[in-house]
Structures are given as structure tokens and as C-alpha cells.
Amino acid sequence: MNKDSKKMDWYTLAFIAFSGVWGFGNITNGFVYFSGTKVILSWIFIFVLYFIPYALMVGELGSAFKSSEGGVSSWVNNTVGSKVAYFAGWTYWVCHIAYIANKGSSGLKALSWAVFRNAEIYDSLPSRYVQLAVLVILFFFCWVACKGINPLKKLASIAGTSTFIMSILYILLMFAAPSINPGAGYVPLDFSIKNFIPEFNITYLTSLSILVFAVGGVEKISPYVNKVKNPSEGFPKGVILMALMVVACAIFGTFAMGMMFDPSVINSSKESFNSYVANAPYWAFQKLGEYYHLGDILLILYAVCNMIGQFAVLLVSIDAPLRMLLSNEESHQFLPSMLLKQNENGAYVNGIKLVAILSGSLILIQSLVPGAANVIAQLTKLNSVCMPFRYLWVFVAYLALRKSQNKFHADYRFTENQAVAKFFGVWCFSLTLICCILGMYSDDKFTMILNIVTPVFLAALGVIMPLLAKRERTVKGNK
């Protein structure tokens, strides 16, 4: 049998990558943070000059290290060395601390929408009570992770597929709605140039991290590079098709949102803005149900799928990144032995306790923020600052790979031109870093302090761990 017959076609890769990278929340966040249709040019810029090169670089790394299962950490270990690989693994894990805190809040928000079908009940609750509930949810899922029970992992793929399908349906149904129900009171779309030109001010620059965060994580498709027929041609074709699908989804999704929501209302006050950040996806499906005289059926379906997805991702985020860090034997020399302790279920119990302490502390800090919707808005921005820091290691590994390209064989290369390859490696690294740093700024002092202190503290903790491990070895050696 021909070996290629067992491999996937390039367009299959495109659909797999699209469903894994893109989500409905990316559309709503882009629309809310960038004043509606003014986000479109920014989306195109991010896709063409960042997302596509990023994905093609990931393809080359995946092809060069096809037998490495540790992802970014393995790439850095092969190209730079074990100590730098430890910091890459640490960054990948520790970036999930804020993400975990956000998933608990988002899951509870989705549950509230599924039950009460409005934003007011959840948003009116005092933050301290909501955050205590989120803390209980975190502790429960940490307990589940310690038991080695992962009942939500299969549901995660089902929920993720369902919300992905509903996202596509939303765009299709929204464009068809004016013909089916012309008197529903849509927001008229203004196609004048001024509504497509972004306002290049401090708000715009400090929000770019939202778009970088939205398109990041492409390294998840690296295992598929060598499973595509003729990787040197098939992989870039699949990535480009995926990018075109994402661009189309972002643009048409933005137009669909523009038919529902007026950016001037969103930006009328800080409270209104934060409320849209927290509730826009649910309002979108609620309005869509009204247009088609379906009541809240679409809203409930989306809320339930999103709730399952959020809680499933919460469980996976507690367990999977920690395993990637602690299961890598190359990193053991940089970590205190207590973190490597496993129970009878194979769970890294002390590592999970550290997750509970760090994410739990962040959840308790959020109880000082007035308003549950404000908490979600603040965590959304914090994640857009923290999570892209892990993408930096992809570009570090890529630049190191190209520097030693004769040492590593890759069936697929982003480009044969060394200057072009290095330019895009440096460009993507610089853009990611600049967006993360700019994203720390906020006109709210508490938010700005949290955006700066959180990544600095978590990075410092990663520097301290090798020192503790060295001290532990010294003490043992003196005994």
C-alpha cells in the first residue's frame, strides 16, 4: 500500500487547524475592543504579517523534530539547550495560571446564562461571593486532577466542535436574518472609509495583545506536519487555506456583529464596555434567536456548550501543561524534588497544589474588583498579556533552528532564504513582546499593577526554582 494513502490531504489539515485555533470569542473580543468594523484592517494585518509566518515556522519546527513529543520545550532543548528549554516549559505552564482563573469565572458565567438567560443576575452579584464560588470550583477541579479522573476530556472535544459549528451558523444565520425578518431592528452598517480605519491611539496599541492572543497557539498543529501528503507543498497550502478561513470568519463575523451592536453604545462607559466583554457572545445568540422567533433556544445551546468547554479546558489546563513541564526529564535538574512527587494515580500532587495556590491567590485578588463583569474583562486583558509570552519561545527555537539548519533535517521549510527566515523570526518575536508589554498599560491603576506584577512574579518564580533545586542537591551532598 502506498504510504501516502494513509496521510491526510492538505485541506483536511486546514479544517483541523481552523477548529483548533479559532473560536467565537475571538470575533466578539475583536469587535468590542476595536470599535466594531474598525478591527477588520487590524485582523488582516495580524493574519498576513504574523499568523501565516508563525504557522509556517511551526510547520518547519514540527518537521525538523517530528519524533519530539514535548512541543516547544523539545524544540528549544534540541536547538538551544536544556536550561533554556526548562524556562520555555516553565513559561508554557505558568502562563496558564491566569488562564485557569479566567476559565472558572467564564464557566460560571456560562452556567448563569444557561439558567437565568440574562446578564443582570450574575453581574449584579458582589465580586467576593462570585470569586469564592470560582475558588471552590478551582479546588474541586484540582481534586479531580489529583484523582487522575478526566471525565470532561471527551466532552471538551464535543463541546468545542459544537461551539465551532454554532459560530459558523451564527454568521450564516445573521446574514440571512434581514431577509427572513426584515423588521427586527438591525443596526445599519456604515461602509464609509472612516468606519474601517482604526484610531491609532494608546487604546489601540494597548489592545493589540488581544489579537495576538486570539491567533496564538498555532504550535498545536505541529504534530500534523508529517502526516500531510507531500509536506513541503501540502502543509503551507493547508496553513494558507486555514488562514483564509480564519480571515473570512473574522471579517464576516465582524459584519454580523455590526448588524446587532452599535460600537458607540459599547464605548459609552467603562461599565458598558466591560459588560460587553463579558456578555457579547450570549447577547449575540439571544438576539439571533429573537430574529428567528426561536426564543432563547440558541442562547441556551451556546451557553451549555460553552460551560462544558470552559470547565473541560479548566481541568485540562490544570493537568496537561504541568505534565509537559514535570514529565520532561531534562527539566528535573532545575526543579525541587518535591514538585516531582506523584501519587498512586500518576498525578503530580504538589504541582497541582502549587496551581491551586497561585491561581487561587489571583482569584482572591479579583474579589477586590467591583462587579463580576469587570472581573471577567480584567482577566481577559490579563490573559492577553500573559499567554502570548509562551509564543516567544517558538520564535527563539525557530531562529536557533535556522542558525544550525545544516544540523537538522526538515522535510518542509518555511523558506529556503535564510535572510527572509530570520527576518520573520525576529519580527514575530518583537511584535509579540511589544504587544505583551503595551498590553500591560491600563488607565485603571489596579488593573495595570496586576498586568505588570503577575507575569513578573511568575517569571521570577521560574528563576527561583533552579536555585532551590541547586540548594537541595548541595544539602544532600553535604550529608
Short mmCIF file of C-alpha atoms in Angstrom, two decimals:
data_model
loop_
_atom_site.label_atom_id
_atom_site.label_comp_id
_atom_site.label_asym_id
_atom_site.label_seq_id
_atom_site.Cartn_x
_atom_site.Cartn_y
_atom_site.Cartn_z
CA MET A 1 0.00 0.00 0.00
CA ASN A 2 1.23 3.49 -0.85
CA LYS A 3 2.46 5.22 2.34
CA ASP A 4 0.86 8.50 1.21
CA SER A 5 -2.59 6.84 1.17
CA LYS A 6 -2.50 6.83 4.98
CA LYS A 7 -1.73 10.54 5.13
CA MET A 8 -4.24 13.38 5.22
CA ASP A 9 -4.93 15.81 2.42
CA TRP A 10 -3.86 19.42 2.86
CA TYR A 11 -7.46 20.67 3.08
CA THR A 12 -8.14 18.20 5.93
CA LEU A 13 -5.27 19.79 7.82
CA ALA A 14 -6.81 23.20 7.18
CA PHE A 15 -10.13 22.21 8.81
CA ILE A 16 -8.42 20.52 11.78
CA ALA A 17 -6.23 23.57 12.38
CA PHE A 18 -9.11 26.01 11.91
CA SER A 19 -11.32 24.35 14.51
CA GLY A 20 -8.39 24.14 16.96
CA VAL A 21 -7.20 27.73 16.60
CA TRP A 22 -10.33 29.83 16.09
CA GLY A 23 -13.31 30.49 18.33
CA PHE A 24 -16.39 32.69 18.51
CA GLY A 25 -14.93 34.68 21.41
CA ASN A 26 -12.19 35.95 19.10
CA ILE A 27 -14.81 37.64 16.92
CA THR A 28 -16.62 39.29 19.83
CA ASN A 29 -13.41 40.41 21.56
CA GLY A 30 -12.07 41.95 18.36
CA PHE A 31 -15.37 43.73 17.73
CA VAL A 32 -15.65 45.08 21.29
CA TYR A 33 -12.01 46.12 21.82
CA PHE A 34 -11.55 47.77 18.40
CA SER A 35 -14.84 49.66 17.91
CA GLY A 36 -16.68 47.32 15.58
CA THR A 37 -15.72 47.24 11.91
CA LYS A 38 -12.54 49.23 12.62
CA VAL A 39 -10.97 45.92 13.64
CA ILE A 40 -11.06 44.47 10.10
CA LEU A 41 -7.83 46.07 8.82
CA SER A 42 -6.11 45.06 12.06
CA TRP A 43 -7.26 41.46 11.59
CA ILE A 44 -5.86 41.42 8.04
CA PHE A 45 -2.54 42.87 9.25
CA ILE A 46 -2.24 40.28 12.04
CA PHE A 47 -3.16 37.38 9.74
CA VAL A 48 -0.85 38.27 6.84
CA LEU A 49 2.21 39.54 8.71
CA TYR A 50 2.03 37.45 11.89
CA PHE A 51 -0.32 34.47 11.83
CA ILE A 52 0.74 32.92 8.50
CA PRO A 53 4.52 33.25 9.09
CA TYR A 54 4.03 31.97 12.65
CA ALA A 55 2.15 28.89 11.43
CA LEU A 56 4.68 28.17 8.67
CA MET A 57 7.56 28.44 11.16
CA VAL A 58 5.75 25.97 13.42
CA GLY A 59 5.48 23.67 10.42
CA GLU A 60 9.23 23.72 9.87
CA LEU A 61 9.93 23.10 13.56
CA GLY A 62 7.46 20.23 13.64
CA SER A 63 9.01 18.72 10.54
CA ALA A 64 12.57 19.03 11.87
CA PHE A 65 11.69 17.43 15.22
CA LYS A 66 8.98 15.00 14.16
CA SER A 67 9.84 12.50 16.91
CA SER A 68 9.79 15.09 19.72
CA GLU A 69 6.54 14.99 21.68
CA GLY A 70 7.28 17.81 24.13
CA GLY A 71 6.34 20.57 21.71
CA VAL A 72 8.06 23.92 22.22
CA SER A 73 10.22 22.68 25.12
CA SER A 74 11.60 19.86 22.97
CA TRP A 75 12.34 22.25 20.11
CA VAL A 76 14.23 24.61 22.43
CA ASN A 77 16.04 21.69 24.07
CA ASN A 78 17.24 20.43 20.68
CA THR A 79 18.27 23.82 19.34
CA VAL A 80 19.47 25.79 22.38
CA GLY A 81 19.90 23.55 25.41
CA SER A 82 18.25 22.03 28.46
CA LYS A 83 18.31 25.08 30.75
CA VAL A 84 16.66 27.35 28.21
CA ALA A 85 14.21 24.50 27.48
CA TYR A 86 13.33 24.47 31.18
CA PHE A 87 12.43 28.17 31.01
CA ALA A 88 10.37 27.52 27.88
CA GLY A 89 8.48 24.73 29.66
CA TRP A 90 8.07 26.87 32.76
CA THR A 91 6.69 29.77 30.70
CA TYR A 92 4.25 27.48 28.90
CA TRP A 93 2.98 26.15 32.24
CA VAL A 94 2.97 29.31 34.30
CA CYS A 95 1.11 31.32 31.63
CA HIS A 96 -1.86 29.05 32.36
CA ILE A 97 -2.17 30.34 35.94
CA ALA A 98 -4.20 33.41 34.92
CA TYR A 99 -5.91 31.33 32.21
CA ILE A 100 -7.11 28.83 34.84
CA ALA A 101 -8.51 31.64 36.99
CA ASN A 102 -10.34 33.00 33.94
CA LYS A 103 -11.81 29.64 32.93
CA GLY A 104 -13.52 29.23 36.31
CA SER A 105 -15.12 32.68 36.01
CA SER A 106 -16.12 32.10 32.37
CA GLY A 107 -17.60 28.67 33.14
CA LEU A 108 -19.69 30.12 35.97
CA LYS A 109 -20.78 32.95 33.68
CA ALA A 110 -21.92 30.45 31.03
CA LEU A 111 -23.83 28.46 33.66
CA SER A 112 -25.58 31.63 34.80
CA TRP A 113 -26.65 32.44 31.23
CA ALA A 114 -27.88 28.87 30.69
CA VAL A 115 -30.05 29.02 33.84
CA PHE A 116 -31.16 32.66 34.10
CA ARG A 117 -30.81 33.70 30.43
CA ASN A 118 -29.70 37.22 31.26
CA ALA A 119 -26.55 39.11 32.27
CA GLU A 120 -28.02 41.08 35.16
CA ILE A 121 -28.21 38.36 37.84
CA TYR A 122 -24.58 37.28 37.56
CA ASP A 123 -23.19 40.78 37.00
CA SER A 124 -25.09 42.21 39.97
CA LEU A 125 -23.61 39.72 42.44
CA PRO A 126 -20.85 41.05 44.75
CA SER A 127 -17.42 40.06 43.43
CA ARG A 128 -16.34 38.48 46.71
CA TYR A 129 -19.17 35.93 46.58
CA VAL A 130 -18.62 35.15 42.90
CA GLN A 131 -14.87 34.73 43.40
CA LEU A 132 -15.39 32.48 46.41
CA ALA A 133 -17.57 30.28 44.18
CA VAL A 134 -14.85 30.33 41.49
CA LEU A 135 -12.29 29.35 44.15
CA VAL A 136 -14.44 26.37 45.18
CA ILE A 137 -14.67 25.34 41.50
CA LEU A 138 -10.87 25.58 41.18
CA PHE A 139 -10.30 23.42 44.27
CA PHE A 140 -12.83 20.86 43.02
CA PHE A 141 -11.13 20.50 39.64
CA CYS A 142 -7.70 20.34 41.30
CA TRP A 143 -9.08 17.44 43.38
CA VAL A 144 -10.39 15.78 40.20
CA ALA A 145 -6.97 16.20 38.56
CA CYS A 146 -5.28 14.60 41.61
CA LYS A 147 -7.59 11.61 41.28
CA GLY A 148 -6.48 11.08 37.72
CA ILE A 149 -10.09 11.34 36.61
CA ASN A 150 -10.63 13.23 33.38
CA PRO A 151 -14.32 12.76 32.59
CA LEU A 152 -14.58 16.06 30.74
CA LYS A 153 -11.81 15.48 28.20
CA LYS A 154 -14.10 13.73 25.71
CA LEU A 155 -16.84 16.26 26.38
CA ALA A 156 -14.29 19.00 25.67
CA SER A 157 -13.92 17.96 22.03
CA ILE A 158 -17.69 17.60 21.65
CA ALA A 159 -18.36 21.00 23.24
CA GLY A 160 -15.55 22.60 21.25
CA THR A 161 -16.87 21.18 17.97
CA SER A 162 -20.41 22.29 18.85
CA THR A 163 -19.41 25.88 19.63
CA PHE A 164 -17.29 25.94 16.46
CA ILE A 165 -20.29 24.82 14.36
CA MET A 166 -22.54 27.34 16.13
CA SER A 167 -20.01 30.10 15.37
CA ILE A 168 -20.23 29.35 11.65
CA LEU A 169 -24.01 29.05 11.83
CA TYR A 170 -24.19 32.39 13.63
CA ILE A 171 -22.55 34.16 10.69
CA LEU A 172 -24.72 32.40 8.10
CA LEU A 173 -27.97 32.90 10.02
CA MET A 174 -27.17 36.53 10.82
CA PHE A 175 -26.67 37.43 7.16
CA ALA A 176 -29.90 35.64 6.25
CA ALA A 177 -31.91 37.22 9.08
CA PRO A 178 -32.79 40.56 7.36
CA SER A 179 -34.44 38.65 4.50
CA ILE A 180 -36.42 36.41 6.85
CA ASN A 181 -37.32 39.02 9.45
CA PRO A 182 -36.77 42.47 7.89
CA GLY A 183 -38.49 44.38 10.70
CA ALA A 184 -36.28 43.17 13.55
CA GLY A 185 -34.47 46.49 14.02
CA TYR A 186 -30.92 45.80 12.87
CA VAL A 187 -28.08 48.25 13.29
CA PRO A 188 -27.39 49.79 9.85
CA LEU A 189 -23.86 49.07 8.62
CA ASP A 190 -21.95 52.14 7.50
CA PHE A 191 -19.40 51.24 4.82
CA SER A 192 -17.73 54.65 4.74
CA ILE A 193 -13.93 54.64 4.98
CA LYS A 194 -13.89 56.19 8.47
CA ASN A 195 -15.56 53.08 9.89
CA PHE A 196 -12.72 50.86 8.69
CA ILE A 197 -9.71 52.98 9.63
CA PRO A 198 -8.51 52.25 13.18
CA GLU A 199 -7.82 55.10 15.58
CA PHE A 200 -4.09 54.75 16.23
CA ASN A 201 -4.09 55.91 19.84
CA ILE A 202 -2.94 54.46 23.16
CA THR A 203 -6.12 52.40 23.47
CA TYR A 204 -5.49 50.79 20.08
CA LEU A 205 -1.83 50.00 20.78
CA THR A 206 -2.53 48.56 24.23
CA SER A 207 -5.29 46.33 22.83
CA LEU A 208 -3.21 44.64 20.11
CA SER A 209 -2.33 41.87 22.57
CA ILE A 210 -5.99 40.78 22.29
CA LEU A 211 -5.48 39.99 18.58
CA VAL A 212 -2.10 38.30 19.14
CA PHE A 213 -3.68 36.18 21.88
CA ALA A 214 -6.55 35.28 19.53
CA VAL A 215 -4.33 33.82 16.79
CA GLY A 216 -1.67 32.30 19.05
CA GLY A 217 -1.19 28.66 19.92
CA VAL A 218 -0.63 27.51 16.34
CA GLU A 219 2.11 25.18 17.64
CA LYS A 220 -0.70 22.74 18.47
CA ILE A 221 -0.81 21.75 14.78
CA SER A 222 2.90 20.79 14.65
CA PRO A 223 2.23 17.03 15.12
CA TYR A 224 0.31 17.04 11.81
CA VAL A 225 3.16 18.34 9.64
CA ASN A 226 4.49 14.93 8.67
CA LYS A 227 1.01 13.41 8.44
CA VAL A 228 0.17 15.51 5.40
CA LYS A 229 0.74 14.22 1.87
CA ASN A 230 3.84 15.85 0.40
CA PRO A 231 4.55 18.13 3.43
CA SER A 232 6.70 20.63 1.52
CA GLU A 233 3.68 21.56 -0.61
CA GLY A 234 0.70 20.26 1.38
CA PHE A 235 1.45 21.90 4.74
CA PRO A 236 1.79 25.52 3.51
CA LYS A 237 -1.31 25.07 1.33
CA GLY A 238 -3.24 23.81 4.37
CA VAL A 239 -2.00 26.69 6.54
CA ILE A 240 -2.85 29.30 3.92
CA LEU A 241 -6.35 27.82 3.46
CA MET A 242 -6.78 27.82 7.25
CA ALA A 243 -5.66 31.48 7.38
CA LEU A 244 -8.12 32.41 4.61
CA MET A 245 -10.91 30.64 6.52
CA VAL A 246 -9.97 32.48 9.71
CA VAL A 247 -9.80 35.81 7.86
CA ALA A 248 -13.22 35.18 6.30
CA CYS A 249 -14.67 34.16 9.67
CA ALA A 250 -13.21 37.23 11.39
CA ILE A 251 -14.37 39.67 8.71
CA PHE A 252 -17.85 38.28 8.11
CA GLY A 253 -18.28 37.65 11.83
CA THR A 254 -17.43 41.31 12.46
CA PHE A 255 -20.01 42.43 9.90
CA ALA A 256 -22.59 40.13 11.50
CA MET A 257 -21.83 41.62 14.93
CA GLY A 258 -22.07 45.09 13.38
CA MET A 259 -25.66 44.35 12.36
CA MET A 260 -26.50 43.67 16.02
CA PHE A 261 -24.44 46.02 18.17
CA ASP A 262 -23.61 49.71 17.99
CA PRO A 263 -19.97 50.44 18.95
CA SER A 264 -20.97 53.84 20.35
CA VAL A 265 -23.16 52.06 22.92
CA ILE A 266 -20.34 49.64 23.78
CA ASN A 267 -17.92 52.52 24.36
CA SER A 268 -20.41 54.81 26.12
CA SER A 269 -18.93 53.99 29.55
CA LYS A 270 -16.42 51.71 31.21
CA GLU A 271 -19.27 49.68 32.76
CA SER A 272 -20.91 49.22 29.34
CA PHE A 273 -17.59 48.19 27.76
CA ASN A 274 -16.82 45.60 30.46
CA SER A 275 -20.36 44.26 30.26
CA TYR A 276 -19.97 43.68 26.51
CA VAL A 277 -16.59 41.97 27.03
CA ALA A 278 -18.28 39.57 29.46
CA ASN A 279 -21.65 39.11 27.73
CA ALA A 280 -21.40 39.88 23.99
CA PRO A 281 -21.35 36.21 22.81
CA TYR A 282 -24.51 35.43 24.81
CA TRP A 283 -26.34 38.57 23.70
CA ALA A 284 -25.42 37.70 20.11
CA PHE A 285 -27.08 34.26 20.25
CA GLN A 286 -30.01 35.63 22.24
CA LYS A 287 -30.68 38.27 19.59
CA LEU A 288 -30.25 35.70 16.81
CA GLY A 289 -32.91 33.52 18.47
CA GLU A 290 -35.24 36.53 18.60
CA TYR A 291 -34.74 37.25 14.90
CA TYR A 292 -35.79 33.68 14.04
CA HIS A 293 -38.59 33.52 16.66
CA LEU A 294 -36.80 30.70 18.48
CA GLY A 295 -36.79 32.34 21.89
CA ASP A 296 -33.67 31.50 23.92
CA ILE A 297 -33.00 28.08 22.38
CA LEU A 298 -29.84 29.15 20.55
CA LEU A 299 -28.63 31.04 23.61
CA ILE A 300 -29.10 28.05 25.91
CA LEU A 301 -27.37 25.70 23.43
CA TYR A 302 -24.39 28.04 23.17
CA ALA A 303 -24.24 28.65 26.93
CA VAL A 304 -24.34 24.93 27.78
CA CYS A 305 -21.69 24.06 25.18
CA ASN A 306 -19.53 26.94 26.34
CA MET A 307 -19.94 25.97 30.01
CA ILE A 308 -18.83 22.38 29.32
CA GLY A 309 -15.98 23.64 27.18
CA GLN A 310 -14.78 26.15 29.78
CA PHE A 311 -14.79 23.64 32.63
CA ALA A 312 -13.17 20.96 30.46
CA VAL A 313 -10.40 23.35 29.44
CA LEU A 314 -10.02 24.28 33.12
CA LEU A 315 -9.35 20.64 34.01
CA VAL A 316 -7.01 20.08 31.07
CA SER A 317 -5.14 23.32 31.84
CA ILE A 318 -4.53 22.21 35.43
CA ASP A 319 -3.15 18.86 34.31
CA ALA A 320 -1.64 18.96 30.79
CA PRO A 321 0.80 21.94 30.94
CA LEU A 322 2.03 20.73 34.34
CA ARG A 323 2.73 17.27 32.92
CA MET A 324 4.60 18.79 29.98
CA LEU A 325 6.89 20.61 32.42
CA LEU A 326 7.36 17.90 35.05
CA SER A 327 7.44 14.87 32.73
CA ASN A 328 10.40 16.26 30.81
CA GLU A 329 13.43 14.56 32.39
CA GLU A 330 15.72 17.30 31.08
CA SER A 331 13.91 19.77 33.38
CA HIS A 332 14.21 17.67 36.55
CA GLN A 333 17.64 19.10 37.38
CA PHE A 334 16.13 22.59 37.59
CA LEU A 335 13.19 21.71 39.83
CA PRO A 336 12.94 20.85 43.54
CA SER A 337 12.19 17.15 44.01
CA MET A 338 9.00 17.89 45.96
CA LEU A 339 7.38 19.19 42.76
CA LEU A 340 8.09 15.87 41.03
CA LYS A 341 6.14 13.83 43.58
CA GLN A 342 3.38 11.69 42.04
CA ASN A 343 0.53 9.89 43.77
CA GLU A 344 -0.85 6.43 43.01
CA ASN A 345 -2.86 7.91 40.12
CA GLY A 346 0.23 9.34 38.46
CA ALA A 347 -0.80 12.94 39.24
CA TYR A 348 1.82 15.49 40.26
CA VAL A 349 0.07 16.34 43.54
CA ASN A 350 2.44 19.06 44.76
CA GLY A 351 2.45 20.68 41.34
CA ILE A 352 -1.36 20.73 41.37
CA LYS A 353 -1.26 22.23 44.89
CA LEU A 354 1.01 24.98 43.53
CA VAL A 355 -1.53 25.61 40.75
CA ALA A 356 -4.28 25.89 43.40
CA ILE A 357 -2.21 28.35 45.44
CA LEU A 358 -1.18 30.59 42.53
CA SER A 359 -4.50 30.61 40.65
CA GLY A 360 -6.40 30.73 43.94
CA SER A 361 -4.44 33.81 45.01
CA LEU A 362 -5.30 35.51 41.72
CA ILE A 363 -8.97 34.62 42.19
CA LEU A 364 -8.97 36.10 45.70
CA ILE A 365 -7.25 39.26 44.45
CA GLN A 366 -10.05 39.60 41.89
CA SER A 367 -12.59 39.70 44.73
CA LEU A 368 -11.41 43.28 45.31
CA VAL A 369 -12.68 44.28 41.85
CA PRO A 370 -16.22 45.70 41.98
CA GLY A 371 -18.64 43.86 39.67
CA ALA A 372 -18.49 40.32 38.30
CA ALA A 373 -18.43 41.56 34.68
CA ASN A 374 -15.43 43.76 35.49
CA VAL A 375 -13.59 40.68 36.81
CA ILE A 376 -14.05 38.82 33.51
CA ALA A 377 -12.99 41.88 31.49
CA GLN A 378 -9.89 42.29 33.64
CA LEU A 379 -8.95 38.61 33.37
CA THR A 380 -9.47 38.69 29.59
CA LYS A 381 -6.92 41.50 29.31
CA LEU A 382 -4.54 39.84 31.78
CA ASN A 383 -4.59 36.65 29.71
CA SER A 384 -3.86 38.62 26.56
CA VAL A 385 -0.72 39.88 28.33
CA CYS A 386 0.43 36.60 29.92
CA MET A 387 -0.41 33.89 27.38
CA PRO A 388 1.46 35.31 24.35
CA PHE A 389 4.73 35.25 26.33
CA ARG A 390 4.86 31.50 25.68
CA TYR A 391 4.78 32.11 21.91
CA LEU A 392 8.16 33.86 22.21
CA TRP A 393 9.89 30.50 22.67
CA VAL A 394 8.55 29.29 19.31
CA PHE A 395 10.44 32.09 17.60
CA VAL A 396 13.55 31.52 19.75
CA ALA A 397 13.54 27.85 18.69
CA TYR A 398 12.97 28.80 15.05
CA LEU A 399 15.84 31.30 14.94
CA ALA A 400 18.12 28.72 16.59
CA LEU A 401 16.98 26.09 14.09
CA ARG A 402 17.79 28.30 11.11
CA LYS A 403 21.17 29.18 12.62
CA SER A 404 22.00 25.46 12.68
CA GLN A 405 19.87 24.35 9.73
CA ASN A 406 22.56 22.02 8.37
CA LYS A 407 22.44 20.09 11.63
CA PHE A 408 18.70 19.31 11.45
CA HIS A 409 16.81 17.83 8.52
CA ALA A 410 13.31 19.09 7.79
CA ASP A 411 11.07 17.73 5.02
CA TYR A 412 9.31 21.07 4.97
CA ARG A 413 10.83 24.54 5.14
CA PHE A 414 9.02 27.86 5.52
CA THR A 415 11.53 29.40 3.12
CA GLU A 416 14.94 28.45 1.74
CA ASN A 417 16.13 32.04 2.06
CA GLN A 418 17.98 32.48 5.36
CA ALA A 419 17.55 36.26 5.47
CA VAL A 420 13.77 36.02 5.00
CA ALA A 421 13.50 33.26 7.61
CA LYS A 422 15.49 35.21 10.20
CA PHE A 423 13.61 38.44 9.43
CA PHE A 424 10.23 36.84 10.16
CA GLY A 425 11.60 35.08 13.24
CA VAL A 426 12.81 38.39 14.69
CA TRP A 427 9.70 40.24 13.50
CA CYS A 428 7.24 37.81 15.12
CA PHE A 429 9.30 37.69 18.33
CA SER A 430 9.46 41.50 18.51
CA LEU A 431 5.78 42.04 17.70
CA THR A 432 4.70 39.51 20.34
CA LEU A 433 6.94 41.03 23.01
CA ILE A 434 5.92 44.62 22.20
CA CYS A 435 2.20 43.75 22.23
CA CYS A 436 2.56 41.99 25.60
CA ILE A 437 4.36 44.95 27.14
CA LEU A 438 1.96 47.53 25.68
CA GLY A 439 -0.98 45.38 26.80
CA MET A 440 0.09 45.89 30.42
CA TYR A 441 -1.00 49.52 30.28
CA SER A 442 -4.40 50.46 31.68
CA ASP A 443 -5.98 53.71 32.84
CA ASP A 444 -7.11 51.76 35.90
CA LYS A 445 -4.16 51.59 38.34
CA PHE A 446 -5.20 48.30 39.95
CA THR A 447 -5.52 46.61 36.54
CA MET A 448 -2.17 47.97 35.38
CA ILE A 449 -0.41 46.82 38.56
CA LEU A 450 -1.94 43.35 38.16
CA ASN A 451 -0.91 43.21 34.48
CA ILE A 452 2.70 44.03 35.39
CA VAL A 453 3.13 42.19 38.68
CA THR A 454 1.55 38.89 37.59
CA PRO A 455 3.93 37.98 34.72
CA VAL A 456 6.96 39.41 36.57
CA PHE A 457 6.18 37.40 39.72
CA LEU A 458 5.52 34.18 37.78
CA ALA A 459 8.73 34.60 35.76
CA ALA A 460 10.71 35.30 38.95
CA LEU A 461 9.31 32.11 40.46
CA GLY A 462 10.72 30.23 37.47
CA VAL A 463 14.17 31.72 38.16
CA ILE A 464 13.97 30.76 41.85
CA MET A 465 13.15 27.08 41.18
CA PRO A 466 16.63 26.14 39.79
CA LEU A 467 18.22 27.90 42.79
CA LEU A 468 16.08 25.83 45.17
CA ALA A 469 16.97 22.66 43.24
CA LYS A 470 20.69 23.52 43.42
CA ARG A 471 20.45 24.19 47.16
CA GLU A 472 18.64 20.88 47.65
CA ARG A 473 21.43 18.98 45.87
CA THR A 474 24.06 20.81 47.91
CA VAL A 475 22.34 19.91 51.20
CA LYS A 476 22.04 16.26 50.14
CA GLY A 477 25.68 16.21 49.05
CA ASN A 478 26.84 17.51 52.44
CA LYS A 479 25.02 14.81 54.34
#
